mmCIF file of C-alpha atoms and ligand atoms in Angstrom:
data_model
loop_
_atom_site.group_PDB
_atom_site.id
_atom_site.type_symbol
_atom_site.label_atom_id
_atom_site.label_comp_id
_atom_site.label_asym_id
_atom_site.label_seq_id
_atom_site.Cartn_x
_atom_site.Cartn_y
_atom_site.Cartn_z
ATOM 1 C CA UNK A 1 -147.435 -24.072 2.110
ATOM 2 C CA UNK A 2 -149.055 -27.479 2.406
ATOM 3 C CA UNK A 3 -150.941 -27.821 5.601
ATOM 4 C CA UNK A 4 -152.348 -24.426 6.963
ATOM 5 C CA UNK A 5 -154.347 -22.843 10.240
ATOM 6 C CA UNK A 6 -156.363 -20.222 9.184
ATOM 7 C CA UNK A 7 -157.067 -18.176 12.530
ATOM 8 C CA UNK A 8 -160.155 -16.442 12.471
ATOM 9 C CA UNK A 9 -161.358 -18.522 9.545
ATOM 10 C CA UNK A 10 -165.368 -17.054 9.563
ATOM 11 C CA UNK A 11 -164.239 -13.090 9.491
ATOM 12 C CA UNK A 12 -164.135 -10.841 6.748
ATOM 13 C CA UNK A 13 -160.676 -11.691 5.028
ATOM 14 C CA UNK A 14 -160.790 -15.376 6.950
ATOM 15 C CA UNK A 15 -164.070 -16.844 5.303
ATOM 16 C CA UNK A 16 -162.373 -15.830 1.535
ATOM 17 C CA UNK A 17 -159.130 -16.595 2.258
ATOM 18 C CA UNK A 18 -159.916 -20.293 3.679
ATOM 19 C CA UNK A 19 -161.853 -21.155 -0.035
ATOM 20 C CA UNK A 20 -158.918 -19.504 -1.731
ATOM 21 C CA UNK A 21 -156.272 -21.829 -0.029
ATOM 22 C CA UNK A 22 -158.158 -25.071 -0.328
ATOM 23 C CA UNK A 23 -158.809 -24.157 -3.863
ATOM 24 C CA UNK A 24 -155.015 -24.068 -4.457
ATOM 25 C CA UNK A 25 -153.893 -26.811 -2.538
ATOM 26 C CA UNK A 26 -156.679 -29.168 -2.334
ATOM 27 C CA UNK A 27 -154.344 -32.146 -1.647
ATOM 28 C CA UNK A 28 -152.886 -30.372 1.626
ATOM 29 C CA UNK A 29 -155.597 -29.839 4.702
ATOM 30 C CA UNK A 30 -156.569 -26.353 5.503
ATOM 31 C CA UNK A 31 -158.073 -26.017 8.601
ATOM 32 C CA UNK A 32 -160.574 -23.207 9.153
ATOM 33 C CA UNK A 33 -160.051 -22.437 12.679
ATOM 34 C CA UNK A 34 -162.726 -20.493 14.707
ATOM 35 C CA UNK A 35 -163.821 -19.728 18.529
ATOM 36 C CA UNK A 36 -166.797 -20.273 20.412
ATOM 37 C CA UNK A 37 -170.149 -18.379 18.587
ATOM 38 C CA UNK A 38 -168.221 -18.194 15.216
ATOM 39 C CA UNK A 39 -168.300 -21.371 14.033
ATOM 40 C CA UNK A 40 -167.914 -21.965 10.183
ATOM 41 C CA UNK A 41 -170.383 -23.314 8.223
ATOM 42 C CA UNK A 42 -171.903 -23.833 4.767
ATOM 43 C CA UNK A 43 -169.122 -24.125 1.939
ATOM 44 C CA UNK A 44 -166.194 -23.356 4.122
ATOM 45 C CA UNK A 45 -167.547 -25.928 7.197
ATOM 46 C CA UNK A 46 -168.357 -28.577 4.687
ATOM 47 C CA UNK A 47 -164.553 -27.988 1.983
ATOM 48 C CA UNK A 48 -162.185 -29.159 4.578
ATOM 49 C CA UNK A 49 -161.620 -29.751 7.929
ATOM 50 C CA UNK A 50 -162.643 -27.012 10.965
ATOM 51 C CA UNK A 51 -160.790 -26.559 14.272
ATOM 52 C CA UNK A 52 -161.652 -24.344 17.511
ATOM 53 C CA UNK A 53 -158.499 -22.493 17.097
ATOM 54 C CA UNK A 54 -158.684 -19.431 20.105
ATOM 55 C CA UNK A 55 -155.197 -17.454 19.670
ATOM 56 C CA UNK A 56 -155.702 -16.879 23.279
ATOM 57 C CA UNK A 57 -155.315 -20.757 24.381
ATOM 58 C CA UNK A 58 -152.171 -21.964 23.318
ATOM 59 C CA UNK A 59 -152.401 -25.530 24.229
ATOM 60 C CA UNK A 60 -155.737 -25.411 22.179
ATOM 61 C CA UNK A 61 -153.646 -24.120 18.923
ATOM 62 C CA UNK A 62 -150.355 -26.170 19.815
ATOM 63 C CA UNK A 63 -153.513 -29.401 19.643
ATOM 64 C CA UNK A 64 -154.094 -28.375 15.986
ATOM 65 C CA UNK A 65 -150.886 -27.624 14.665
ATOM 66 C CA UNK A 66 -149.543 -31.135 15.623
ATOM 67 C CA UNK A 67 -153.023 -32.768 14.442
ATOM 68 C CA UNK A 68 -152.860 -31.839 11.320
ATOM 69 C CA UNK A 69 -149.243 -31.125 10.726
ATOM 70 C CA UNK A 70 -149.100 -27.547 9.945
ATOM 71 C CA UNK A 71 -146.850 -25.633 8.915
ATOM 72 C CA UNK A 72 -147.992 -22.119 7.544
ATOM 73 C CA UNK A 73 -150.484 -20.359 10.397
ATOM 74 C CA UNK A 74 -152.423 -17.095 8.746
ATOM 75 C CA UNK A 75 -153.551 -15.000 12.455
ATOM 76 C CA UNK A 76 -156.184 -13.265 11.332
ATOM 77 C CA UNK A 77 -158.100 -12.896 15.179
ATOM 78 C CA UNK A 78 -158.213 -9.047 15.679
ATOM 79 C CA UNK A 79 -160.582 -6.202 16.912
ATOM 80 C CA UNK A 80 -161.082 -3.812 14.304
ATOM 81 C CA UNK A 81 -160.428 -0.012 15.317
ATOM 82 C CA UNK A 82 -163.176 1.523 16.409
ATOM 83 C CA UNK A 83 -164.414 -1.635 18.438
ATOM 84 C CA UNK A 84 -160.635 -1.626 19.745
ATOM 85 C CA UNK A 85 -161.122 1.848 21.646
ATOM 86 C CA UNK A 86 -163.622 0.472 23.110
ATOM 87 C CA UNK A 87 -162.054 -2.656 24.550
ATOM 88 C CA UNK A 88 -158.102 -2.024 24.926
ATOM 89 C CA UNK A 89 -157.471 -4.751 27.085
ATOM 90 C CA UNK A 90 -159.018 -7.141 25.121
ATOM 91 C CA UNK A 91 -157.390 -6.091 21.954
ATOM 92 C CA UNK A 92 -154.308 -6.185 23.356
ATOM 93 C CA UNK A 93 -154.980 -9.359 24.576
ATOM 94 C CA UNK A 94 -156.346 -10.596 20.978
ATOM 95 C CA UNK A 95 -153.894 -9.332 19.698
ATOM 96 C CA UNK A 96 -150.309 -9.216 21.273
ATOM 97 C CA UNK A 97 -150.809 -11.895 24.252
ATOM 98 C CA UNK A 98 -152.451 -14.210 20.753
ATOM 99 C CA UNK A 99 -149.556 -13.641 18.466
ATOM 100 C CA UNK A 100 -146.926 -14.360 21.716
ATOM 101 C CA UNK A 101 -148.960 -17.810 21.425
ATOM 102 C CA UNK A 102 -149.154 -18.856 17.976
ATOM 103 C CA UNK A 103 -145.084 -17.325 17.158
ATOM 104 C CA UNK A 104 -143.603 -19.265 19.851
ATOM 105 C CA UNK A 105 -145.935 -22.249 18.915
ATOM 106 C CA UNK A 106 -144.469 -21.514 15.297
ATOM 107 C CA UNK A 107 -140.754 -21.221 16.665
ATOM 108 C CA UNK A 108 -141.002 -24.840 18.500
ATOM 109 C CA UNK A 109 -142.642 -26.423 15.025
ATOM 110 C CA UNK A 110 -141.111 -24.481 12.104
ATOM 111 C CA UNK A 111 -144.254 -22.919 10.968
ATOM 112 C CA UNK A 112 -144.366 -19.759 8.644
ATOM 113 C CA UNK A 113 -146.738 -17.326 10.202
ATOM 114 C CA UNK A 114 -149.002 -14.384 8.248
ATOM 115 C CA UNK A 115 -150.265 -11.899 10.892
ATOM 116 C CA UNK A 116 -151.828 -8.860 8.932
ATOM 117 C CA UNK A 117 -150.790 -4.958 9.186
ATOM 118 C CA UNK A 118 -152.717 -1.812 8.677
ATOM 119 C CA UNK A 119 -152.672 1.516 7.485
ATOM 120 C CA UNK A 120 -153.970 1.579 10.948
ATOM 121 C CA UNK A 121 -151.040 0.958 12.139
ATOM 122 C CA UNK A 122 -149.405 4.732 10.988
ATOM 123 C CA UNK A 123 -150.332 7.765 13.367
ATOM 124 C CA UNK A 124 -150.720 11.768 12.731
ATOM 125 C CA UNK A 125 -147.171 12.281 12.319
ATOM 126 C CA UNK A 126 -146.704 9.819 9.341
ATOM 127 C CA UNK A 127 -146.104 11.271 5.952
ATOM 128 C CA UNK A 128 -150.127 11.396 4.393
ATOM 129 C CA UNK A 129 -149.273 11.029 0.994
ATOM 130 C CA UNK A 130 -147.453 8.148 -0.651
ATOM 131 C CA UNK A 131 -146.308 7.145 3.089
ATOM 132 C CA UNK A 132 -142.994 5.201 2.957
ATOM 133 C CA UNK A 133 -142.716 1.906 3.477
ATOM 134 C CA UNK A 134 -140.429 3.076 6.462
ATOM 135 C CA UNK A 135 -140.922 6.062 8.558
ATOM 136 C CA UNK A 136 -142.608 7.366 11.548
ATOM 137 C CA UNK A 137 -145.705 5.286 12.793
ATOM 138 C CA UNK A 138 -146.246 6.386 16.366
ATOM 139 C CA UNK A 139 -150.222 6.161 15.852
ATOM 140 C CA UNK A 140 -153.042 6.782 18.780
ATOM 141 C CA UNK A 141 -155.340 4.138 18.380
ATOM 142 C CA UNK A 142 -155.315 0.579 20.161
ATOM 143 C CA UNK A 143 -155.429 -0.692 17.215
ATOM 144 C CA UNK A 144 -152.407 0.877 15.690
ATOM 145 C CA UNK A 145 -150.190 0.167 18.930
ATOM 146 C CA UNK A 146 -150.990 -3.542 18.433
ATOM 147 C CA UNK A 147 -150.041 -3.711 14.722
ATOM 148 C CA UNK A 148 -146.879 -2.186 15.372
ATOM 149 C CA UNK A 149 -146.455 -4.336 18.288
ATOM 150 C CA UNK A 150 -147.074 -7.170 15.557
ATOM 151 C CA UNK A 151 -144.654 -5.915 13.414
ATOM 152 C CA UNK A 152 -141.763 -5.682 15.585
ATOM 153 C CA UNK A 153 -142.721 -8.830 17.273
ATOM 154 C CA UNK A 154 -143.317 -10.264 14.112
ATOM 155 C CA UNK A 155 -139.911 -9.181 13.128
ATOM 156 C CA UNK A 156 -137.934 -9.747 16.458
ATOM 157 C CA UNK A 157 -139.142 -13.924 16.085
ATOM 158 C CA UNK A 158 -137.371 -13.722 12.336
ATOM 159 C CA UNK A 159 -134.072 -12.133 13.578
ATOM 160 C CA UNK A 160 -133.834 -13.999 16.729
ATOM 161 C CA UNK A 161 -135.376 -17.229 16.051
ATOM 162 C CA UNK A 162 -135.406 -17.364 12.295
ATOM 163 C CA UNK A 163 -139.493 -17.863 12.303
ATOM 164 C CA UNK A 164 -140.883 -17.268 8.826
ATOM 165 C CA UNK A 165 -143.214 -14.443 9.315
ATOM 166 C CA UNK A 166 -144.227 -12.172 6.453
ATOM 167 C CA UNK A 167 -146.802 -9.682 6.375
ATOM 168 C CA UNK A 168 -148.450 -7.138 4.484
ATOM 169 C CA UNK A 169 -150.173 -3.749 5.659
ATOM 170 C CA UNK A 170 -153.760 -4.026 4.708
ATOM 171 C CA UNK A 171 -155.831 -1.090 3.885
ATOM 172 C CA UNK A 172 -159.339 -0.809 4.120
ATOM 173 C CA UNK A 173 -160.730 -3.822 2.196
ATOM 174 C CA UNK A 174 -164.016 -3.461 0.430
ATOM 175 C CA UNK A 175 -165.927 -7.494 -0.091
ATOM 176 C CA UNK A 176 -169.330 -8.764 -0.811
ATOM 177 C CA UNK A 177 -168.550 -11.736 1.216
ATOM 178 C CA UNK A 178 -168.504 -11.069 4.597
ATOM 179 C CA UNK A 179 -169.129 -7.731 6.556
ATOM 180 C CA UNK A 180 -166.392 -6.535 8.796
ATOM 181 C CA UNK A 181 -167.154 -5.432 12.291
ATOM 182 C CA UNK A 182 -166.365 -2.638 13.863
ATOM 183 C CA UNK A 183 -163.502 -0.846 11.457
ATOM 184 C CA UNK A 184 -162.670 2.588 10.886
ATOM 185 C CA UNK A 185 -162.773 1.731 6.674
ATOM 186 C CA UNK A 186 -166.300 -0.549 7.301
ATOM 187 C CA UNK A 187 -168.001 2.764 5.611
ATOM 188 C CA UNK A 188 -166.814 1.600 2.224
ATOM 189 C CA UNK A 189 -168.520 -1.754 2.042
ATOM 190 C CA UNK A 190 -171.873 -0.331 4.214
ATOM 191 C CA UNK A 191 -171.939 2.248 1.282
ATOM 192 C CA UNK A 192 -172.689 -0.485 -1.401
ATOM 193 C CA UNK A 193 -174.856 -2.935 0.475
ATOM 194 C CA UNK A 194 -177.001 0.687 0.889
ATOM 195 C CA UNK A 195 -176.554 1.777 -2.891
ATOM 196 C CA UNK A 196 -178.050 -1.820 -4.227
ATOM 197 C CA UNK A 197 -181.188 -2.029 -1.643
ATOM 198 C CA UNK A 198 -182.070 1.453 -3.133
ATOM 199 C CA UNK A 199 -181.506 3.025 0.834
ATOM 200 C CA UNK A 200 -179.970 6.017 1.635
ATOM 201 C CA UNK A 201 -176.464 5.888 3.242
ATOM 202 C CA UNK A 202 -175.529 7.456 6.735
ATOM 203 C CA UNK A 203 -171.790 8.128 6.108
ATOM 204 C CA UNK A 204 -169.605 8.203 9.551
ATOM 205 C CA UNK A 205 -166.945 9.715 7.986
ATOM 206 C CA UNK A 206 -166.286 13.775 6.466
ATOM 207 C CA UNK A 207 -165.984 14.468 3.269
ATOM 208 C CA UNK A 208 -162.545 15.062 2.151
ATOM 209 C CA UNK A 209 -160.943 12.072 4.477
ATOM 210 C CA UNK A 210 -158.869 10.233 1.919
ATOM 211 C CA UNK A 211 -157.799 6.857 3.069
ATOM 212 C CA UNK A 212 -156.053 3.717 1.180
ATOM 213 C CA UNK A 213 -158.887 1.282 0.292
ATOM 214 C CA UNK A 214 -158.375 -2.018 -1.578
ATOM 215 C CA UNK A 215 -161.088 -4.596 -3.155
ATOM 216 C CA UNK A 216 -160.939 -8.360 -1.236
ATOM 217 C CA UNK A 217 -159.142 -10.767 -4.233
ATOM 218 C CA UNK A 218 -156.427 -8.117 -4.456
ATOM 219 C CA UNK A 219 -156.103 -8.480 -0.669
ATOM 220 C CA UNK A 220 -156.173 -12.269 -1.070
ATOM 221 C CA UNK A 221 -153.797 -12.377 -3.664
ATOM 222 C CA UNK A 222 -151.203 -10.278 -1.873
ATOM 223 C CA UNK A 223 -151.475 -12.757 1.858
ATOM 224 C CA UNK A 224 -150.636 -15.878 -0.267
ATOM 225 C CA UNK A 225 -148.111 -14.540 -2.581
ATOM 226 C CA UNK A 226 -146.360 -13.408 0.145
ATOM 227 C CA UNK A 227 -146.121 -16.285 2.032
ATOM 228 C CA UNK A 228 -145.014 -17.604 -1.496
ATOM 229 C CA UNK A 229 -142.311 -15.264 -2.136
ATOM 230 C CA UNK A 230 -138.645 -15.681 -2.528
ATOM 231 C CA UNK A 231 -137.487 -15.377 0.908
ATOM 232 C CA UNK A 232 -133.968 -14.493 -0.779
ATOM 233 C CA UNK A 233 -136.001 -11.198 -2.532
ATOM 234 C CA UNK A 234 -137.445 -10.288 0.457
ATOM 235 C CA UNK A 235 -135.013 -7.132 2.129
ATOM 236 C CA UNK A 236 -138.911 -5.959 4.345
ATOM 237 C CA UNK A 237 -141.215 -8.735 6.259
ATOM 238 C CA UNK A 238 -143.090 -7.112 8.763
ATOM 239 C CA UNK A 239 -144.751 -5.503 6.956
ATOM 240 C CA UNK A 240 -145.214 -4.454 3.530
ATOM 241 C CA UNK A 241 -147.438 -1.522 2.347
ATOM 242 C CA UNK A 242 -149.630 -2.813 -0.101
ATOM 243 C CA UNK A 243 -151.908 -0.019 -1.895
ATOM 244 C CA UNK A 244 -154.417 -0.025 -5.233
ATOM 245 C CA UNK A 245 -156.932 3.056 -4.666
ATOM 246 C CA UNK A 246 -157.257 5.988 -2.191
ATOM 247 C CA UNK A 247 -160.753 7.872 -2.031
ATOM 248 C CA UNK A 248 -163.076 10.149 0.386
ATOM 249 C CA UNK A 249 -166.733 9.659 0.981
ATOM 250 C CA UNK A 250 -167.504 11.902 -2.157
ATOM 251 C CA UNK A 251 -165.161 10.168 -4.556
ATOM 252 C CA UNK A 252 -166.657 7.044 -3.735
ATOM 253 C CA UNK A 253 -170.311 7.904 -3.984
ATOM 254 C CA UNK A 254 -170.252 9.951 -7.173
ATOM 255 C CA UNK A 255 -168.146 6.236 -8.822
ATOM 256 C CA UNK A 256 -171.342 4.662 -7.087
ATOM 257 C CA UNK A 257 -173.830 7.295 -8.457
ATOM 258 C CA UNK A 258 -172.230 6.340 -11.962
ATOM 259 C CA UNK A 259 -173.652 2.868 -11.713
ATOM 260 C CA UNK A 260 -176.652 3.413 -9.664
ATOM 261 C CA UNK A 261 -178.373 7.029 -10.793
ATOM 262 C CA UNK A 262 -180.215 8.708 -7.819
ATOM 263 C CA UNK A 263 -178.269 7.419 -5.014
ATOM 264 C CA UNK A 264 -178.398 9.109 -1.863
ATOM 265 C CA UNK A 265 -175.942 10.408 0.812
ATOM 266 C CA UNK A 266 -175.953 12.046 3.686
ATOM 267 C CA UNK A 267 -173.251 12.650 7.002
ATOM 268 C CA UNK A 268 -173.165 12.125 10.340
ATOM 269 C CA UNK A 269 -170.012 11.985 10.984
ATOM 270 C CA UNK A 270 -168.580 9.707 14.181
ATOM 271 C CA UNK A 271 -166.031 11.158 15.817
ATOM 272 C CA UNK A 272 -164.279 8.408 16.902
ATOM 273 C CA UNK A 273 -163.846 6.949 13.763
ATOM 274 C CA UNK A 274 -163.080 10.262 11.972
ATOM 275 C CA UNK A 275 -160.760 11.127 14.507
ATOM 276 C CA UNK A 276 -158.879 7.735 13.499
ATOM 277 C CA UNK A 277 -159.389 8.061 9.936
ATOM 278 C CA UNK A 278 -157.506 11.313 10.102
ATOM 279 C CA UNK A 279 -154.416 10.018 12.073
ATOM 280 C CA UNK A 280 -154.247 7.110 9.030
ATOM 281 C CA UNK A 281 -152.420 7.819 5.484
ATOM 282 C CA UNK A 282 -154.105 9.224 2.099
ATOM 283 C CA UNK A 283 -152.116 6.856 -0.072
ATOM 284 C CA UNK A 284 -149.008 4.483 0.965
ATOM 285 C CA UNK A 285 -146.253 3.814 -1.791
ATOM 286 C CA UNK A 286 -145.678 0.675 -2.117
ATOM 287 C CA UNK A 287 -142.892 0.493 -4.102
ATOM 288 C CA UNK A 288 -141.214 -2.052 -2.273
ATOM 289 C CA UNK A 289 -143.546 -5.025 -2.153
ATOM 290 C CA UNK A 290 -143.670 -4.010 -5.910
ATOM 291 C CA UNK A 291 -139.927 -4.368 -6.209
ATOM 292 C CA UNK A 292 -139.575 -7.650 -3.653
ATOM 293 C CA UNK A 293 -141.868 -9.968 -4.281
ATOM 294 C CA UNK A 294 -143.820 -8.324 -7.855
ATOM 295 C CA UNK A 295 -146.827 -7.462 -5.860
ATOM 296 C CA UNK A 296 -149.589 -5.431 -8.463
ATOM 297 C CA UNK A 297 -153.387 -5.013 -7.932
ATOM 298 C CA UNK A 298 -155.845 -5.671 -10.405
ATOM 299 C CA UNK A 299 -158.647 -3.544 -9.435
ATOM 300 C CA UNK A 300 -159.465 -0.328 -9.605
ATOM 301 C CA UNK A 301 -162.317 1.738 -7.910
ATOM 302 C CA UNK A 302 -164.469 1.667 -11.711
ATOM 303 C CA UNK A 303 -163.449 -2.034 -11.535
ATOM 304 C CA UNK A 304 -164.479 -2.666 -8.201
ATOM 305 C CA UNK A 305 -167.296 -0.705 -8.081
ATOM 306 C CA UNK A 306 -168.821 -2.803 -11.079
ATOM 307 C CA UNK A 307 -168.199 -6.441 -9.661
ATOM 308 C CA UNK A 308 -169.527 -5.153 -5.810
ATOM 309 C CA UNK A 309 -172.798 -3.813 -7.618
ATOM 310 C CA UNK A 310 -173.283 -7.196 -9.606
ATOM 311 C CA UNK A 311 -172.320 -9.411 -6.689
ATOM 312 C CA UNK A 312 -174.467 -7.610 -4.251
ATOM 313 C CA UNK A 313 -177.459 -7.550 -6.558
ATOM 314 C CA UNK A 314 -177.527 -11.297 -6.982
ATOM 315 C CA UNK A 315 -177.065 -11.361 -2.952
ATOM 316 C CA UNK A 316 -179.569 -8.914 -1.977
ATOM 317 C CA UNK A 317 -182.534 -8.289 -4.508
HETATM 318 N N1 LIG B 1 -160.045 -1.811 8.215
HETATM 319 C C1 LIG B 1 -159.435 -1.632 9.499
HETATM 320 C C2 LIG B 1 -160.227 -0.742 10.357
HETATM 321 O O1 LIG B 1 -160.877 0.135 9.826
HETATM 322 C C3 LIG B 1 -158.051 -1.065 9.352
HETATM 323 O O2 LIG B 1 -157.167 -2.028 8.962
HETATM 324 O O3 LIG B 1 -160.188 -0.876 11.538
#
């Protein structure tokens, strides 16, 4: 990993993930890529160079990847869940027609490629608790047909064409960076930004839904050493489950109470969004990215629950 595309470079795992990169190879050049109304700026516009990088233009993308030599491409460009049932054809679009771009640009100039999984991407028949790393998907949502569409795509460009590609399923991931848009899991980072401005919070989602959550440098840590692994450990690619906490609405706001006395919750519930949280795992086992490439969290919810409060009260009060 030398020279690298980040693909959606100003979302909620892009805008981290661009600063973590440059901070580890400062000598390469890693270009935050971005589309039209999302432009970076700040820190991440003003640390390296910056690229309009739309998966769904491949001559646009194949432009970057020879300018500035790449050779490790991290897709991050996807609708979230709940905005995917919404928009099907576009997510789709985003996100099958996108990756069809960037893996054969990847095949024709031996780039690795990251494109990121989901618990989303299981379905009501998967096995809730500790959900193997393989067994039935078949899930309901957009979103979850294109993330197993990644995978196996993802998967079919290794076998066939020996592309690179390595991935991890993300669960819901909790940051005081940026806000995600639109997700099924976006409940878990609203709930904090509510807890520190002293507001009540509107949960959309019951109590006693249990879903895999994760804090953001976890997540980080497990898309680059991934990409860093030992491709001779690796027996999985596409994709890993990755897990460090599970929780429900009430788990999470009595840890929050804990820290912030007197905070307030109350539901009303969406059903779109609970009716996706329910087709998605408690808790995934992820024994083998353990076993294939050492993968191990660091936080926990008591941990993360004390560095979102801190962060979020220097960023909000
Ligand atoms: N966080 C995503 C969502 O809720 C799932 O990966 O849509």
């Amino acid at each position: 990993m030398k020279n690298v595309l980040v693909i959606g470079s100003t979302g909620q795992i892009g805008s981290e993930l661009t600063m973590k990169i440059r901070r580890m190879i400062p000598e390469g050049n890693v270009v935050a890529g971005y589309i039209k109304g999302a432009e970076p700026k700040g820190e991440l516009l003003e640390s390296g160079p910056a690229a309009e990088a739309d998966v769904c233009n491949g001559e646009q993308l194949l432009e970057v990847v020879k300018k500035y030599d790449i050779d490790t491409i991290y897709n991050l460009a996807a609708l979230l869940s709940a905005v995917a049932e919404r928009k099907p054809q576009l997510a789709w679009h985003i996100q099958i027609d996108g990756l069809m771009n960037i893996l054969e640009i990847a095949r024709d100039n031996h780039c690795a490629v990251f494109t990121p999984s989901s618990i989303g991407s299981f379905g009501p028949e998967t096995p809730r608790k500790d959900t193997p790393q393989d067994t039935i998907q078949r899930p309901r949502s957009m979103y979850g047909c294109t993330k197993v569409a990644t995978e196996l795509l993802s998967d079919y460009y290794f076998h066939k064409y020996g592309v690179d590609t390595r991935s991890v399923r993300f669960p819901g991931l909790i940051s005081n960076v940026t806000l995600p848009g639109g997700g099924t899991t976006d409940y878990a980072v609203e709930i904090y930004y509510a807890a520190v401005k002293g507001e009540e919070f509107v949960c959309p989602i019951a109590p006693g839904t249990f879903m895999d959550m994760m804090y953001m440098p976890d997540a980080l840590k497990a898309a680059v050493d991934i990409m860093n692994a030992d491709p001779s450990r690796l027996i999985h690619r596409n994709s890993f489950n990755i897990a460090s906490m599970s929780f429900d609405p009430e788990i999470l706001k009595a840890k929050i109470t804990e820290h912030i006395p007197g905070f307030k919750m109350r539901y009303e519930v969406d059903p779109v969004r609970q009716a996706i949280a329910e087709s998605w795992p408690d808790k995934m086992d992820d024994s083998c990215a353990r076993a294939e490439w050492d993968w191990k969290p660091s936080y926990d919810l008591e941990g993360m629950t004390v560095d979102m409060i801190d962060a979020l009260r220097k960023k909000l009060l």
